[in-house]
């Protein structure tokens, strides 16, 4: 009897535990699901007013150890998500300031959306900047926006080498690498009357920066370059070559002539004739599977459209629709949708379903910048820029002060340069800041990695004494540029 009585409390406890779990566990689960649903719908419970209140969220990314202020009142640090009830049409935008000691304050007026997370990528520029020389470059090739590499030429022991400077992401940290691609001296230099002559040439760099095409205009030859391997692309006469474009996956090189289009599969070392005509043609779209061209028959005003695979195995005549018609200039893929630039308007939507999501009806307008990955579109209209964040449905408008700009930092930041000034600003025109250098800037580039943003500013160091910069007396006296690097961390 004694043993049984000792077991009774434990048995009763387990019995009540089972009852509790049986009754309350489903209730807790249902409550958790309801709470998750409300959070997903952008609703929070207001304890004071005893009701569910809709909110909008804003999250600051890639900025550390900084403080957030909302309408000039401290909200918390940048690890905290901003939750705001100012989401109604009549509510004014909220003022967001992000501050850090020794950095310029970042400021933005934003309108949160109910049940939606808006991501912002603030950069807090240093009050003072230090520049350090990391390398010398003979010639510098500006890259596309938001890349993690830059390409330049370097003189090493009287030879000209193609160099790739890249930021390589690793598990925890990023590492920087200067990689020698190939010796291109013999491709561009030759002796003429005991002088060293530099041929005119163009370099076309692939999207990843791993492959290159060098077009020697004087010798009328095309070379493919990759990891110290150089080969001439045969069976194509580049006399009237107007452009070289890479397919999005870098597998094919598209060579455009006035009336012909060739492609080259560099892995297979094979050329394909995609189109030949006696009349001009134009490439209006380059996609992962193929390209779309427009052409005319018998030089008539009417344009026709063909969709072609890169290897020429398939072709499809396209019917006219909202995106592809007589007024179509160019088509770009942006996210899962497309941008079609027409003569009098720009359309954003689904080509396959012929469905327009947004229409930009402007006069004297053209696409100024486009980032397909981050879905950023900037349109230039006369003397102003129109900024569209299509993913977050955020628009802005500002005056054009620069002939060009480079996007970086997920295309939410931009810079331009003029003379000795490096102008930095958010790509919607806010948070402008200027650094003044001691010499004029020849070119500039930004590399973004998970740790910091690096600006590479190219300044002229030595100018060839020859009046013709192409014709030089000695290879050591060609144009040499000093590559300077400016790092900062948020």
Coordinates of C-alpha atoms in Angstrom, one line a residue, residues 210-374:
X210 CA 35.6 35.8 -67.0
X211 CA 35.6 36.1 -70.8
X212 CA 36.8 38.7 -73.2
X213 CA 36.7 39.6 -76.9
X214 CA 39.3 41.9 -78.4
X215 CA 38.5 43.4 -81.8
X216 CA 41.6 44.7 -83.5
X217 CA 40.2 47.3 -85.9
X218 CA 43.5 47.9 -87.8
X219 CA 44.2 44.2 -88.4
X220 CA 40.5 43.4 -88.8
X221 CA 40.7 40.4 -86.4
X222 CA 38.7 39.2 -83.5
X223 CA 40.3 37.3 -80.5
X224 CA 38.6 35.3 -77.7
X225 CA 40.5 35.6 -74.3
X226 CA 40.0 33.4 -71.2
X227 CA 42.6 32.6 -68.4
X228 CA 45.7 33.2 -70.5
X229 CA 44.3 31.4 -73.5
X230 CA 43.9 33.4 -76.7
X231 CA 42.5 32.3 -80.0
X232 CA 41.3 34.0 -83.1
X233 CA 37.7 33.6 -84.0
X234 CA 37.7 32.3 -87.5
X235 CA 35.2 32.3 -90.4
X236 CA 33.9 35.8 -89.5
X237 CA 35.1 38.8 -91.4
X238 CA 34.7 41.7 -88.9
X239 CA 35.2 44.6 -91.4
X240 CA 31.8 46.1 -90.8
X241 CA 31.3 44.9 -87.3
X242 CA 29.1 47.3 -85.4
X243 CA 28.7 45.7 -82.0
X244 CA 29.6 42.7 -79.8
X245 CA 27.1 41.6 -77.1
X246 CA 27.2 38.7 -74.6
X247 CA 24.2 36.4 -73.9
X248 CA 23.1 36.7 -70.3
X249 CA 24.8 33.4 -69.3
X250 CA 28.0 34.3 -71.1
X251 CA 27.9 31.2 -73.3
X252 CA 27.4 33.0 -76.6
X253 CA 28.9 36.0 -78.2
X254 CA 26.6 37.9 -80.5
X255 CA 28.3 39.7 -83.3
X256 CA 26.1 42.3 -85.0
X257 CA 26.8 43.7 -88.4
X258 CA 24.6 46.2 -90.3
X259 CA 22.7 43.4 -92.2
X260 CA 24.0 40.2 -90.5
X261 CA 24.0 38.6 -87.0
X262 CA 26.4 35.9 -86.0
X263 CA 26.8 34.0 -82.7
X264 CA 29.9 32.3 -81.4
X265 CA 29.8 29.4 -78.8
X266 CA 33.2 29.8 -77.3
X267 CA 33.1 26.5 -75.3
X268 CA 32.5 24.6 -78.6
X269 CA 34.5 27.0 -80.7
X270 CA 31.6 27.1 -83.2
X271 CA 30.1 30.0 -85.1
X272 CA 26.5 30.3 -86.2
X273 CA 24.9 32.5 -88.8
X274 CA 21.6 33.7 -87.3
X275 CA 20.5 36.2 -89.9
X276 CA 21.6 37.6 -93.3
X277 CA 19.9 40.2 -95.3
X278 CA 20.5 43.0 -97.8
X279 CA 18.7 45.4 -95.5
X280 CA 19.5 46.6 -92.0
X281 CA 18.4 44.7 -89.0
X282 CA 18.4 45.5 -85.2
X283 CA 18.5 43.4 -82.0
X284 CA 15.7 44.5 -79.7
X285 CA 16.0 41.8 -77.0
X286 CA 18.6 39.5 -75.5
X287 CA 17.3 36.8 -73.2
X288 CA 18.6 33.6 -71.6
X289 CA 17.2 31.4 -74.4
X290 CA 17.6 33.6 -77.4
X291 CA 17.1 37.0 -79.0
X292 CA 14.5 39.0 -80.8
X293 CA 15.4 41.0 -83.9
X294 CA 13.5 43.5 -86.1
X295 CA 14.0 43.7 -89.8
X296 CA 12.5 45.1 -93.0
X297 CA 11.7 43.5 -96.4
X298 CA 12.6 45.4 -99.6
X299 CA 13.4 48.4 -97.4
X300 CA 9.7 49.1 -96.7
X301 CA 8.6 51.1 -93.6
X302 CA 6.9 48.0 -92.1
X303 CA 9.0 46.1 -89.5
X304 CA 8.9 42.4 -88.8
X305 CA 10.0 40.5 -85.8
X306 CA 11.8 37.1 -85.4
X307 CA 12.6 35.2 -82.2
X308 CA 15.9 33.2 -82.6
X309 CA 17.8 30.7 -80.5
X310 CA 21.5 31.4 -80.1
X311 CA 22.5 28.3 -82.1
X312 CA 20.1 29.1 -84.9
X313 CA 18.2 25.8 -84.4
X314 CA 14.8 27.5 -84.0
X315 CA 13.1 30.7 -85.2
X316 CA 9.7 32.0 -84.7
X317 CA 7.9 34.9 -86.4
X318 CA 6.3 37.1 -83.8
X319 CA 2.9 38.7 -84.1
X320 CA 2.5 42.3 -83.1
X321 CA 1.2 43.0 -79.6
X322 CA 1.4 45.8 -77.0
X323 CA 5.1 45.2 -76.3
X324 CA 6.3 44.3 -79.8
X325 CA 5.1 46.6 -82.6
X326 CA 6.3 49.2 -85.1
X327 CA 7.2 51.6 -82.3
X328 CA 9.4 49.2 -80.3
X329 CA 12.9 50.3 -79.7
X330 CA 14.3 47.9 -77.1
X331 CA 12.9 45.2 -74.7
X332 CA 14.5 44.3 -71.4
X333 CA 13.7 41.6 -68.9
X334 CA 13.3 42.9 -65.4
X335 CA 12.5 40.4 -62.7
X336 CA 9.8 38.1 -64.1
X337 CA 8.4 40.8 -66.3
X338 CA 9.6 42.9 -69.2
X339 CA 10.2 46.6 -70.1
X340 CA 9.4 47.6 -73.6
X341 CA 10.7 51.0 -74.7
X342 CA 8.5 52.5 -77.5
X343 CA 8.8 55.7 -79.3
X344 CA 6.2 57.5 -77.2
X345 CA 5.9 55.4 -74.0
X346 CA 7.5 52.7 -71.9
X347 CA 5.5 49.6 -70.9
X348 CA 6.1 47.3 -67.9
X349 CA 4.4 43.9 -67.8
X350 CA 4.1 40.3 -69.1
X351 CA 4.9 39.9 -72.8
X352 CA 3.6 36.3 -73.0
X353 CA 0.2 37.3 -71.6
X354 CA 0.3 40.7 -73.4
X355 CA -0.6 42.3 -70.0
X356 CA 0.6 45.8 -69.0
X357 CA 1.2 46.3 -65.3
X358 CA 2.4 49.9 -65.6
X359 CA 2.5 52.4 -68.4
X360 CA 4.9 55.4 -68.5
X361 CA 3.5 57.9 -71.0
X362 CA 6.2 60.5 -71.6
X363 CA 7.3 62.8 -74.4
X364 CA 11.0 63.0 -75.2
X365 CA 11.9 60.3 -72.8
X366 CA 14.3 57.3 -72.8
X367 CA 15.5 54.6 -70.5
X368 CA 18.5 56.0 -68.6
X369 CA 19.4 53.1 -66.3
X370 CA 17.8 49.7 -65.7
X371 CA 18.7 47.0 -63.2
X372 CA 16.9 43.8 -64.1
X373 CA 17.8 41.9 -61.0
X374 CA 16.8 44.6 -58.4

